[in-house]
């Protein structure tokens, strides 16, 4: 999966961020106060790092995709958060080096939102213990379910639409799902971290146009539509044929698996 170019543009515009309720829930699980230094690994376009930075001393966002970081930097500027955020091109493979960069035990919390499924979690959690402060936390977060993997008729219609258009079964796509969280729990325990998991159930209204943009933000590059208007119309037709009347509502479960350093 790449998050370059047009996909990053759509990610910044059409991916769910952390509104007040989700942000408060994550902050409660992080226990990071106003003096905390936080690392947001796989920070993407800053969906979590930017709003979180208003409540801590500093957030360092780390991501291997320059186009995602460009959007994150711009989002921080718009939010007046340039002084409270830094952005680093890197990946989970750079975690063992963070203690050398930031200082041993210098970080109060590490967040990984919708990104841990790309990482080598055994190596990651073992490598984090050097940079995490005693009592510090790593929080693996799943912010909702991919729009084409949900239960309502409109989501089942999106699965059918993707299958027909691209000749593939999209139901096996990777995300931070229950199996990934279970693996993370085991790897956290093996790294000596105590674990706790909490879930908040939110709901959100969606529109066919937003769903089309959201799909593009998660696509392999070879699927990118040449004509975005045609794609959005096709998505709207698929969704509306399954659910002709009424608003479209998405269930947004927000799960936080926290690993706590002794
Ligand atoms: C689905 S996005 C999540 C972005 C953001 N955290 C959010 O909550 O919306 C996944 C991000 O993980 C990044 N990523 C992919 N592989 C990674 C790795 N090995 N280490 C760190 N980040 C990675 C991608 O570039 C992308 O920005």
PDB file of C-alpha atoms and ligand atoms in Angstrom:
ATOM      1  CA  UNK A   1       0.000   0.000   0.000  1.00  0.00           C
ATOM      2  CA  UNK A   2       1.317   3.413  -0.904  1.00  0.00           C
ATOM      3  CA  UNK A   3      -0.030   6.708   0.346  1.00  0.00           C
ATOM      4  CA  UNK A   4       1.610   8.957  -2.257  1.00  0.00           C
ATOM      5  CA  UNK A   5       0.238  11.709  -4.491  1.00  0.00           C
ATOM      6  CA  UNK A   6      -3.505  11.755  -5.118  1.00  0.00           C
ATOM      7  CA  UNK A   7      -4.067   9.105  -2.423  1.00  0.00           C
ATOM      8  CA  UNK A   8      -2.485  11.400   0.194  1.00  0.00           C
ATOM      9  CA  UNK A   9      -4.628  14.304  -1.079  1.00  0.00           C
ATOM     10  CA  UNK A  10      -7.781  12.233  -0.668  1.00  0.00           C
ATOM     11  CA  UNK A  11      -6.597  10.903   2.695  1.00  0.00           C
ATOM     12  CA  UNK A  12      -6.246  14.425   4.064  1.00  0.00           C
ATOM     13  CA  UNK A  13      -9.706  15.366   2.841  1.00  0.00           C
ATOM     14  CA  UNK A  14     -11.840  12.257   3.229  1.00  0.00           C
ATOM     15  CA  UNK A  15     -10.476  10.256   6.188  1.00  0.00           C
ATOM     16  CA  UNK A  16     -12.146  10.515   9.524  1.00  0.00           C
ATOM     17  CA  UNK A  17     -10.074  12.403  12.039  1.00  0.00           C
ATOM     18  CA  UNK A  18     -10.441  12.653  15.799  1.00  0.00           C
ATOM     19  CA  UNK A  19     -13.348  14.862  16.815  1.00  0.00           C
ATOM     20  CA  UNK A  20     -13.756  16.019  20.425  1.00  0.00           C
ATOM     21  CA  UNK A  21     -15.271  12.747  21.745  1.00  0.00           C
ATOM     22  CA  UNK A  22     -12.713  10.458  20.081  1.00  0.00           C
ATOM     23  CA  UNK A  23      -9.825  12.717  21.061  1.00  0.00           C
ATOM     24  CA  UNK A  24     -10.954  12.900  24.705  1.00  0.00           C
ATOM     25  CA  UNK A  25     -11.258   9.101  24.773  1.00  0.00           C
ATOM     26  CA  UNK A  26      -7.747   8.605  23.366  1.00  0.00           C
ATOM     27  CA  UNK A  27      -6.280  11.200  25.747  1.00  0.00           C
ATOM     28  CA  UNK A  28      -7.855   9.462  28.723  1.00  0.00           C
ATOM     29  CA  UNK A  29      -6.190   6.197  27.690  1.00  0.00           C
ATOM     30  CA  UNK A  30      -2.809   7.895  27.068  1.00  0.00           C
ATOM     31  CA  UNK A  31      -2.566   9.671  30.438  1.00  0.00           C
ATOM     32  CA  UNK A  32      -0.253  12.194  28.742  1.00  0.00           C
ATOM     33  CA  UNK A  33      -0.264  15.559  30.506  1.00  0.00           C
ATOM     34  CA  UNK A  34       0.641  19.036  29.247  1.00  0.00           C
ATOM     35  CA  UNK A  35       4.395  18.336  29.638  1.00  0.00           C
ATOM     36  CA  UNK A  36       4.327  15.101  27.659  1.00  0.00           C
ATOM     37  CA  UNK A  37       6.409  14.390  24.589  1.00  0.00           C
ATOM     38  CA  UNK A  38       4.390  12.121  22.287  1.00  0.00           C
ATOM     39  CA  UNK A  39       5.488  10.210  19.183  1.00  0.00           C
ATOM     40  CA  UNK A  40       2.742   9.503  16.638  1.00  0.00           C
ATOM     41  CA  UNK A  41       4.035   6.630  14.521  1.00  0.00           C
ATOM     42  CA  UNK A  42       2.439   6.276  11.068  1.00  0.00           C
ATOM     43  CA  UNK A  43       1.054   9.780  11.596  1.00  0.00           C
ATOM     44  CA  UNK A  44      -0.224  10.119   8.028  1.00  0.00           C
ATOM     45  CA  UNK A  45      -1.746  13.528   7.360  1.00  0.00           C
ATOM     46  CA  UNK A  46      -1.768  14.453  11.045  1.00  0.00           C
ATOM     47  CA  UNK A  47      -5.358  13.341  11.818  1.00  0.00           C
ATOM     48  CA  UNK A  48      -4.380  12.563  15.420  1.00  0.00           C
ATOM     49  CA  UNK A  49      -1.025  14.313  15.876  1.00  0.00           C
ATOM     50  CA  UNK A  50      -2.342  17.815  15.160  1.00  0.00           C
ATOM     51  CA  UNK A  51      -5.354  17.917  17.527  1.00  0.00           C
ATOM     52  CA  UNK A  52      -3.430  15.968  20.191  1.00  0.00           C
ATOM     53  CA  UNK A  53      -0.615  18.533  20.125  1.00  0.00           C
ATOM     54  CA  UNK A  54      -2.952  21.120  21.699  1.00  0.00           C
ATOM     55  CA  UNK A  55      -2.959  19.069  24.926  1.00  0.00           C
ATOM     56  CA  UNK A  56       0.680  18.010  25.333  1.00  0.00           C
ATOM     57  CA  UNK A  57       4.106  19.676  25.107  1.00  0.00           C
ATOM     58  CA  UNK A  58       5.037  18.330  21.681  1.00  0.00           C
ATOM     59  CA  UNK A  59       4.094  15.647  19.153  1.00  0.00           C
ATOM     60  CA  UNK A  60       6.677  14.146  16.807  1.00  0.00           C
ATOM     61  CA  UNK A  61       4.883  12.633  13.799  1.00  0.00           C
ATOM     62  CA  UNK A  62       6.780   9.862  11.997  1.00  0.00           C
ATOM     63  CA  UNK A  63       5.755   8.478   8.615  1.00  0.00           C
ATOM     64  CA  UNK A  64       7.555   6.906   5.624  1.00  0.00           C
ATOM     65  CA  UNK A  65       5.446   8.785   3.035  1.00  0.00           C
ATOM     66  CA  UNK A  66       6.604  12.355   2.262  1.00  0.00           C
ATOM     67  CA  UNK A  67       3.273  13.322   0.681  1.00  0.00           C
ATOM     68  CA  UNK A  68       1.426  12.385   3.876  1.00  0.00           C
ATOM     69  CA  UNK A  69       3.894  14.416   5.940  1.00  0.00           C
ATOM     70  CA  UNK A  70       3.421  17.415   3.619  1.00  0.00           C
ATOM     71  CA  UNK A  71      -0.296  17.370   4.417  1.00  0.00           C
ATOM     72  CA  UNK A  72       0.425  16.940   8.142  1.00  0.00           C
ATOM     73  CA  UNK A  73       2.740  19.964   8.117  1.00  0.00           C
ATOM     74  CA  UNK A  74       0.085  22.039   6.325  1.00  0.00           C
ATOM     75  CA  UNK A  75      -2.622  20.881   8.760  1.00  0.00           C
ATOM     76  CA  UNK A  76      -0.421  21.885  11.709  1.00  0.00           C
ATOM     77  CA  UNK A  77       0.028  25.321  10.142  1.00  0.00           C
ATOM     78  CA  UNK A  78      -3.725  25.768   9.688  1.00  0.00           C
ATOM     79  CA  UNK A  79      -4.319  24.704  13.312  1.00  0.00           C
ATOM     80  CA  UNK A  80      -1.639  27.052  14.683  1.00  0.00           C
ATOM     81  CA  UNK A  81       0.262  23.965  15.893  1.00  0.00           C
ATOM     82  CA  UNK A  82       3.572  24.434  14.055  1.00  0.00           C
ATOM     83  CA  UNK A  83       5.495  25.012  17.307  1.00  0.00           C
ATOM     84  CA  UNK A  84       3.970  21.986  19.023  1.00  0.00           C
ATOM     85  CA  UNK A  85       4.632  19.490  16.220  1.00  0.00           C
ATOM     86  CA  UNK A  86       7.625  18.105  14.302  1.00  0.00           C
ATOM     87  CA  UNK A  87       7.568  15.721  11.374  1.00  0.00           C
ATOM     88  CA  UNK A  88      10.077  13.013  10.620  1.00  0.00           C
ATOM     89  CA  UNK A  89      10.383  10.823   7.535  1.00  0.00           C
ATOM     90  CA  UNK A  90      10.784   7.352   8.997  1.00  0.00           C
ATOM     91  CA  UNK A  91       9.067   4.115   9.905  1.00  0.00           C
ATOM     92  CA  UNK A  92       8.694   1.586  12.712  1.00  0.00           C
ATOM     93  CA  UNK A  93      12.187   0.366  11.764  1.00  0.00           C
ATOM     94  CA  UNK A  94      13.547   3.688  13.131  1.00  0.00           C
ATOM     95  CA  UNK A  95      12.028   3.208  16.599  1.00  0.00           C
ATOM     96  CA  UNK A  96      15.177   1.646  18.142  1.00  0.00           C
ATOM     97  CA  UNK A  97      17.037   4.859  17.149  1.00  0.00           C
ATOM     98  CA  UNK A  98      14.531   7.186  18.830  1.00  0.00           C
ATOM     99  CA  UNK A  99      16.156   6.856  22.258  1.00  0.00           C
ATOM    100  CA  UNK A 100      19.406   8.146  20.722  1.00  0.00           C
ATOM    101  CA  UNK A 101      17.572  11.059  19.096  1.00  0.00           C
ATOM    102  CA  UNK A 102      15.199  12.083  21.891  1.00  0.00           C
ATOM    103  CA  UNK A 103      16.889  10.612  24.979  1.00  0.00           C
ATOM    104  CA  UNK A 104      16.307   7.397  26.909  1.00  0.00           C
ATOM    105  CA  UNK A 105      12.914   7.328  28.646  1.00  0.00           C
ATOM    106  CA  UNK A 106      12.142  10.738  27.094  1.00  0.00           C
ATOM    107  CA  UNK A 107       8.743   9.902  25.611  1.00  0.00           C
ATOM    108  CA  UNK A 108       5.569   9.715  27.696  1.00  0.00           C
ATOM    109  CA  UNK A 109       3.356   8.216  24.984  1.00  0.00           C
ATOM    110  CA  UNK A 110       3.524   6.661  21.528  1.00  0.00           C
ATOM    111  CA  UNK A 111       0.367   6.584  19.424  1.00  0.00           C
ATOM    112  CA  UNK A 112      -0.183   4.357  16.379  1.00  0.00           C
ATOM    113  CA  UNK A 113      -3.537   5.065  14.757  1.00  0.00           C
ATOM    114  CA  UNK A 114      -4.810   2.868  11.902  1.00  0.00           C
ATOM    115  CA  UNK A 115      -1.217   2.043  11.025  1.00  0.00           C
ATOM    116  CA  UNK A 116       0.077  -0.832  13.174  1.00  0.00           C
ATOM    117  CA  UNK A 117      -0.968  -3.422  10.562  1.00  0.00           C
ATOM    118  CA  UNK A 118       1.947  -2.146   8.422  1.00  0.00           C
ATOM    119  CA  UNK A 119       4.503  -2.707  11.176  1.00  0.00           C
ATOM    120  CA  UNK A 120       6.702  -5.449  12.599  1.00  0.00           C
ATOM    121  CA  UNK A 121       5.020  -5.363  16.008  1.00  0.00           C
ATOM    122  CA  UNK A 122       7.357  -7.824  17.778  1.00  0.00           C
ATOM    123  CA  UNK A 123      10.395  -5.652  16.982  1.00  0.00           C
ATOM    124  CA  UNK A 124       8.423  -2.433  17.514  1.00  0.00           C
ATOM    125  CA  UNK A 125       7.213  -3.002  21.088  1.00  0.00           C
ATOM    126  CA  UNK A 126      10.544  -4.483  22.189  1.00  0.00           C
ATOM    127  CA  UNK A 127      12.326  -1.425  20.737  1.00  0.00           C
ATOM    128  CA  UNK A 128       9.970   1.061  22.403  1.00  0.00           C
ATOM    129  CA  UNK A 129      10.867   0.203  25.973  1.00  0.00           C
ATOM    130  CA  UNK A 130      14.138   2.204  25.718  1.00  0.00           C
ATOM    131  CA  UNK A 131      12.500   5.449  24.693  1.00  0.00           C
ATOM    132  CA  UNK A 132       9.295   5.184  26.787  1.00  0.00           C
ATOM    133  CA  UNK A 133       9.384   6.781  30.240  1.00  0.00           C
ATOM    134  CA  UNK A 134       8.510   4.551  33.235  1.00  0.00           C
ATOM    135  CA  UNK A 135       4.694   4.473  33.311  1.00  0.00           C
ATOM    136  CA  UNK A 136       4.683   5.631  29.671  1.00  0.00           C
ATOM    137  CA  UNK A 137       2.207   4.162  27.224  1.00  0.00           C
ATOM    138  CA  UNK A 138       2.052   2.958  23.659  1.00  0.00           C
ATOM    139  CA  UNK A 139      -1.491   3.195  22.291  1.00  0.00           C
ATOM    140  CA  UNK A 140      -2.527   1.175  19.267  1.00  0.00           C
ATOM    141  CA  UNK A 141      -5.682   2.781  17.938  1.00  0.00           C
ATOM    142  CA  UNK A 142      -8.330   1.627  15.474  1.00  0.00           C
ATOM    143  CA  UNK A 143     -10.401   4.645  14.487  1.00  0.00           C
ATOM    144  CA  UNK A 144     -13.443   3.079  12.853  1.00  0.00           C
ATOM    145  CA  UNK A 145     -13.788   0.323  10.253  1.00  0.00           C
ATOM    146  CA  UNK A 146     -12.992   0.711   6.540  1.00  0.00           C
ATOM    147  CA  UNK A 147     -16.154   1.967   4.825  1.00  0.00           C
ATOM    148  CA  UNK A 148     -16.373  -1.080   2.537  1.00  0.00           C
ATOM    149  CA  UNK A 149     -16.137  -3.601   5.407  1.00  0.00           C
ATOM    150  CA  UNK A 150     -19.153  -2.567   7.477  1.00  0.00           C
ATOM    151  CA  UNK A 151     -22.618  -4.129   7.942  1.00  0.00           C
ATOM    152  CA  UNK A 152     -25.177  -1.623   6.578  1.00  0.00           C
ATOM    153  CA  UNK A 153     -26.650  -2.096   3.096  1.00  0.00           C
ATOM    154  CA  UNK A 154     -24.647   0.873   1.743  1.00  0.00           C
ATOM    155  CA  UNK A 155     -21.360  -0.747   2.840  1.00  0.00           C
ATOM    156  CA  UNK A 156     -22.286  -4.139   1.396  1.00  0.00           C
ATOM    157  CA  UNK A 157     -23.099  -2.292  -1.838  1.00  0.00           C
ATOM    158  CA  UNK A 158     -19.593  -0.772  -1.800  1.00  0.00           C
ATOM    159  CA  UNK A 159     -18.076  -4.279  -1.470  1.00  0.00           C
ATOM    160  CA  UNK A 160     -20.113  -5.465  -4.465  1.00  0.00           C
ATOM    161  CA  UNK A 161     -19.212  -2.328  -6.420  1.00  0.00           C
ATOM    162  CA  UNK A 162     -15.472  -2.814  -5.814  1.00  0.00           C
ATOM    163  CA  UNK A 163     -15.731  -6.502  -6.702  1.00  0.00           C
ATOM    164  CA  UNK A 164     -17.504  -5.742  -9.987  1.00  0.00           C
ATOM    165  CA  UNK A 165     -15.313  -2.792 -10.954  1.00  0.00           C
ATOM    166  CA  UNK A 166     -11.907  -4.254 -10.061  1.00  0.00           C
ATOM    167  CA  UNK A 167     -12.644  -7.981 -10.208  1.00  0.00           C
ATOM    168  CA  UNK A 168     -11.389  -8.558  -6.686  1.00  0.00           C
ATOM    169  CA  UNK A 169     -12.740  -9.463  -3.278  1.00  0.00           C
ATOM    170  CA  UNK A 170     -12.064  -6.373  -1.157  1.00  0.00           C
ATOM    171  CA  UNK A 171     -13.300  -8.013   2.048  1.00  0.00           C
ATOM    172  CA  UNK A 172      -9.801  -9.287   2.881  1.00  0.00           C
ATOM    173  CA  UNK A 173      -8.219  -5.817   2.967  1.00  0.00           C
ATOM    174  CA  UNK A 174      -5.868  -5.157   5.867  1.00  0.00           C
ATOM    175  CA  UNK A 175      -6.691  -2.788   8.692  1.00  0.00           C
ATOM    176  CA  UNK A 176      -6.201  -2.612  12.467  1.00  0.00           C
ATOM    177  CA  UNK A 177      -8.848  -5.285  13.114  1.00  0.00           C
ATOM    178  CA  UNK A 178      -9.458  -7.677  16.027  1.00  0.00           C
ATOM    179  CA  UNK A 179      -6.821 -10.176  14.843  1.00  0.00           C
ATOM    180  CA  UNK A 180      -4.182  -7.445  14.537  1.00  0.00           C
ATOM    181  CA  UNK A 181      -5.058  -6.126  18.006  1.00  0.00           C
ATOM    182  CA  UNK A 182      -4.777  -9.643  19.454  1.00  0.00           C
ATOM    183  CA  UNK A 183      -1.302 -10.024  17.930  1.00  0.00           C
ATOM    184  CA  UNK A 184      -0.305  -6.619  19.322  1.00  0.00           C
ATOM    185  CA  UNK A 185      -1.482  -7.650  22.801  1.00  0.00           C
ATOM    186  CA  UNK A 186       0.761 -10.723  22.651  1.00  0.00           C
ATOM    187  CA  UNK A 187       3.738  -8.745  21.371  1.00  0.00           C
ATOM    188  CA  UNK A 188       3.235  -6.060  24.031  1.00  0.00           C
ATOM    189  CA  UNK A 189       3.138  -8.699  26.753  1.00  0.00           C
ATOM    190  CA  UNK A 190       6.306 -10.310  25.342  1.00  0.00           C
ATOM    191  CA  UNK A 191       8.000  -6.888  25.552  1.00  0.00           C
ATOM    192  CA  UNK A 192       7.034  -6.614  29.236  1.00  0.00           C
ATOM    193  CA  UNK A 193       4.224  -4.089  28.746  1.00  0.00           C
ATOM    194  CA  UNK A 194       1.004  -4.444  30.767  1.00  0.00           C
ATOM    195  CA  UNK A 195      -2.000  -4.182  28.439  1.00  0.00           C
ATOM    196  CA  UNK A 196      -5.497  -2.749  28.649  1.00  0.00           C
ATOM    197  CA  UNK A 197      -8.078  -2.311  25.892  1.00  0.00           C
ATOM    198  CA  UNK A 198     -11.054   0.055  25.732  1.00  0.00           C
ATOM    199  CA  UNK A 199     -13.659   0.864  23.111  1.00  0.00           C
ATOM    200  CA  UNK A 200     -15.884   3.854  22.429  1.00  0.00           C
ATOM    201  CA  UNK A 201     -18.809   3.547  19.999  1.00  0.00           C
ATOM    202  CA  UNK A 202     -19.524   6.629  17.934  1.00  0.00           C
ATOM    203  CA  UNK A 203     -21.761   7.174  14.902  1.00  0.00           C
ATOM    204  CA  UNK A 204     -21.329   9.523  11.979  1.00  0.00           C
ATOM    205  CA  UNK A 205     -23.364  10.575   8.955  1.00  0.00           C
ATOM    206  CA  UNK A 206     -21.731   9.979   5.578  1.00  0.00           C
ATOM    207  CA  UNK A 207     -22.576  11.023   2.021  1.00  0.00           C
ATOM    208  CA  UNK A 208     -22.003   9.134  -1.251  1.00  0.00           C
ATOM    209  CA  UNK A 209     -19.468  11.778  -2.300  1.00  0.00           C
ATOM    210  CA  UNK A 210     -17.515  11.385   0.951  1.00  0.00           C
ATOM    211  CA  UNK A 211     -17.590   7.590   0.542  1.00  0.00           C
ATOM    212  CA  UNK A 212     -16.147   7.928  -2.985  1.00  0.00           C
ATOM    213  CA  UNK A 213     -13.311  10.158  -1.733  1.00  0.00           C
ATOM    214  CA  UNK A 214     -12.690   7.830   1.196  1.00  0.00           C
ATOM    215  CA  UNK A 215     -12.419   4.816  -1.161  1.00  0.00           C
ATOM    216  CA  UNK A 216      -9.850   6.649  -3.292  1.00  0.00           C
ATOM    217  CA  UNK A 217      -7.807   7.403  -0.153  1.00  0.00           C
ATOM    218  CA  UNK A 218      -7.425   3.642   0.432  1.00  0.00           C
ATOM    219  CA  UNK A 219      -6.818   2.458  -3.135  1.00  0.00           C
ATOM    220  CA  UNK A 220      -3.880   0.756  -4.741  1.00  0.00           C
ATOM    221  CA  UNK A 221      -2.477   3.323  -7.238  1.00  0.00           C
ATOM    222  CA  UNK A 222      -3.407   1.152 -10.227  1.00  0.00           C
ATOM    223  CA  UNK A 223      -7.097   1.552  -9.320  1.00  0.00           C
ATOM    224  CA  UNK A 224      -7.079   5.360  -9.249  1.00  0.00           C
ATOM    225  CA  UNK A 225     -10.001   6.621 -11.358  1.00  0.00           C
ATOM    226  CA  UNK A 226      -9.092   8.661 -14.435  1.00  0.00           C
ATOM    227  CA  UNK A 227     -12.363  10.545 -14.050  1.00  0.00           C
ATOM    228  CA  UNK A 228     -13.201  11.304 -10.412  1.00  0.00           C
ATOM    229  CA  UNK A 229     -16.680  12.633 -11.305  1.00  0.00           C
ATOM    230  CA  UNK A 230     -17.583   9.376 -13.083  1.00  0.00           C
ATOM    231  CA  UNK A 231     -16.245   7.394 -10.096  1.00  0.00           C
ATOM    232  CA  UNK A 232     -18.208   9.454  -7.569  1.00  0.00           C
ATOM    233  CA  UNK A 233     -21.396   9.074  -9.659  1.00  0.00           C
ATOM    234  CA  UNK A 234     -20.861   5.295  -9.902  1.00  0.00           C
ATOM    235  CA  UNK A 235     -20.374   5.062  -6.119  1.00  0.00           C
ATOM    236  CA  UNK A 236     -23.504   7.168  -5.534  1.00  0.00           C
ATOM    237  CA  UNK A 237     -25.534   4.914  -7.861  1.00  0.00           C
ATOM    238  CA  UNK A 238     -24.292   1.757  -6.102  1.00  0.00           C
ATOM    239  CA  UNK A 239     -25.012   3.134  -2.633  1.00  0.00           C
ATOM    240  CA  UNK A 240     -28.389   4.613  -3.508  1.00  0.00           C
ATOM    241  CA  UNK A 241     -29.555   1.422  -5.246  1.00  0.00           C
ATOM    242  CA  UNK A 242     -28.918  -0.434  -1.975  1.00  0.00           C
ATOM    243  CA  UNK A 243     -30.318   2.263   0.279  1.00  0.00           C
ATOM    244  CA  UNK A 244     -32.573   4.564  -1.755  1.00  0.00           C
ATOM    245  CA  UNK A 245     -33.954   6.699   1.060  1.00  0.00           C
ATOM    246  CA  UNK A 246     -32.754   8.333   4.213  1.00  0.00           C
ATOM    247  CA  UNK A 247     -29.379   9.324   5.591  1.00  0.00           C
ATOM    248  CA  UNK A 248     -26.349   7.050   5.505  1.00  0.00           C
ATOM    249  CA  UNK A 249     -24.917   6.402   8.940  1.00  0.00           C
ATOM    250  CA  UNK A 250     -21.604   4.832   9.839  1.00  0.00           C
ATOM    251  CA  UNK A 251     -20.832   3.082  13.132  1.00  0.00           C
ATOM    252  CA  UNK A 252     -17.404   4.259  14.269  1.00  0.00           C
ATOM    253  CA  UNK A 253     -15.924   2.011  16.954  1.00  0.00           C
ATOM    254  CA  UNK A 254     -12.786   3.612  18.375  1.00  0.00           C
ATOM    255  CA  UNK A 255     -10.566   1.027  20.064  1.00  0.00           C
ATOM    256  CA  UNK A 256      -7.451   1.813  22.062  1.00  0.00           C
ATOM    257  CA  UNK A 257      -5.083  -0.974  23.085  1.00  0.00           C
ATOM    258  CA  UNK A 258      -2.591   0.516  25.528  1.00  0.00           C
ATOM    259  CA  UNK A 259       0.707  -1.062  26.548  1.00  0.00           C
ATOM    260  CA  UNK A 260       2.023   0.387  29.798  1.00  0.00           C
ATOM    261  CA  UNK A 261       5.728   0.365  30.725  1.00  0.00           C
ATOM    262  CA  UNK A 262       6.384  -0.613  34.328  1.00  0.00           C
TER     263      UNK A 262
HETATM  264  C1  LIG B   1      -4.045   4.367   7.184  1.00  0.00           C
HETATM  265  S1  LIG B   1      -2.781   5.581   7.415  1.00  0.00           S
HETATM  266  C2  LIG B   1      -3.071   6.178   9.077  1.00  0.00           C
HETATM  267  C3  LIG B   1      -2.732   7.639   9.235  1.00  0.00           C
HETATM  268  C4  LIG B   1      -3.102   8.288  10.554  1.00  0.00           C
HETATM  269  N1  LIG B   1      -2.367   7.728  11.670  1.00  0.00           N
HETATM  270  C5  LIG B   1      -4.588   8.209  10.831  1.00  0.00           C
HETATM  271  O1  LIG B   1      -4.985   7.814  11.935  1.00  0.00           O
HETATM  272  O2  LIG B   1      -5.381   8.577   9.963  1.00  0.00           O
HETATM  273  C6  LIG B   1      -1.375   4.565   7.616  1.00  0.00           C
HETATM  274  C7  LIG B   1      -0.077   5.372   7.646  1.00  0.00           C
HETATM  275  O3  LIG B   1       0.974   4.488   8.059  1.00  0.00           O
HETATM  276  C8  LIG B   1       2.115   4.808   7.296  1.00  0.00           C
HETATM  277  N2  LIG B   1       3.001   3.641   7.295  1.00  0.00           N
HETATM  278  C9  LIG B   1       3.034   2.597   6.422  1.00  0.00           C
HETATM  279  N3  LIG B   1       4.000   1.742   6.757  1.00  0.00           N
HETATM  280  C10 LIG B   1       4.587   2.228   7.883  1.00  0.00           C
HETATM  281  C11 LIG B   1       5.666   1.790   8.714  1.00  0.00           C
HETATM  282  N4  LIG B   1       6.303   0.650   8.452  1.00  0.00           N
HETATM  283  N5  LIG B   1       6.029   2.557   9.766  1.00  0.00           N
HETATM  284  C12 LIG B   1       5.361   3.710  10.047  1.00  0.00           C
HETATM  285  N6  LIG B   1       4.321   4.172   9.284  1.00  0.00           N
HETATM  286  C13 LIG B   1       3.941   3.438   8.231  1.00  0.00           C
HETATM  287  C14 LIG B   1       1.574   5.178   5.922  1.00  0.00           C
HETATM  288  O4  LIG B   1       2.490   5.942   5.154  1.00  0.00           O
HETATM  289  C15 LIG B   1       0.314   5.947   6.303  1.00  0.00           C
HETATM  290  O5  LIG B   1       0.555   7.317   6.403  1.00  0.00           O
END
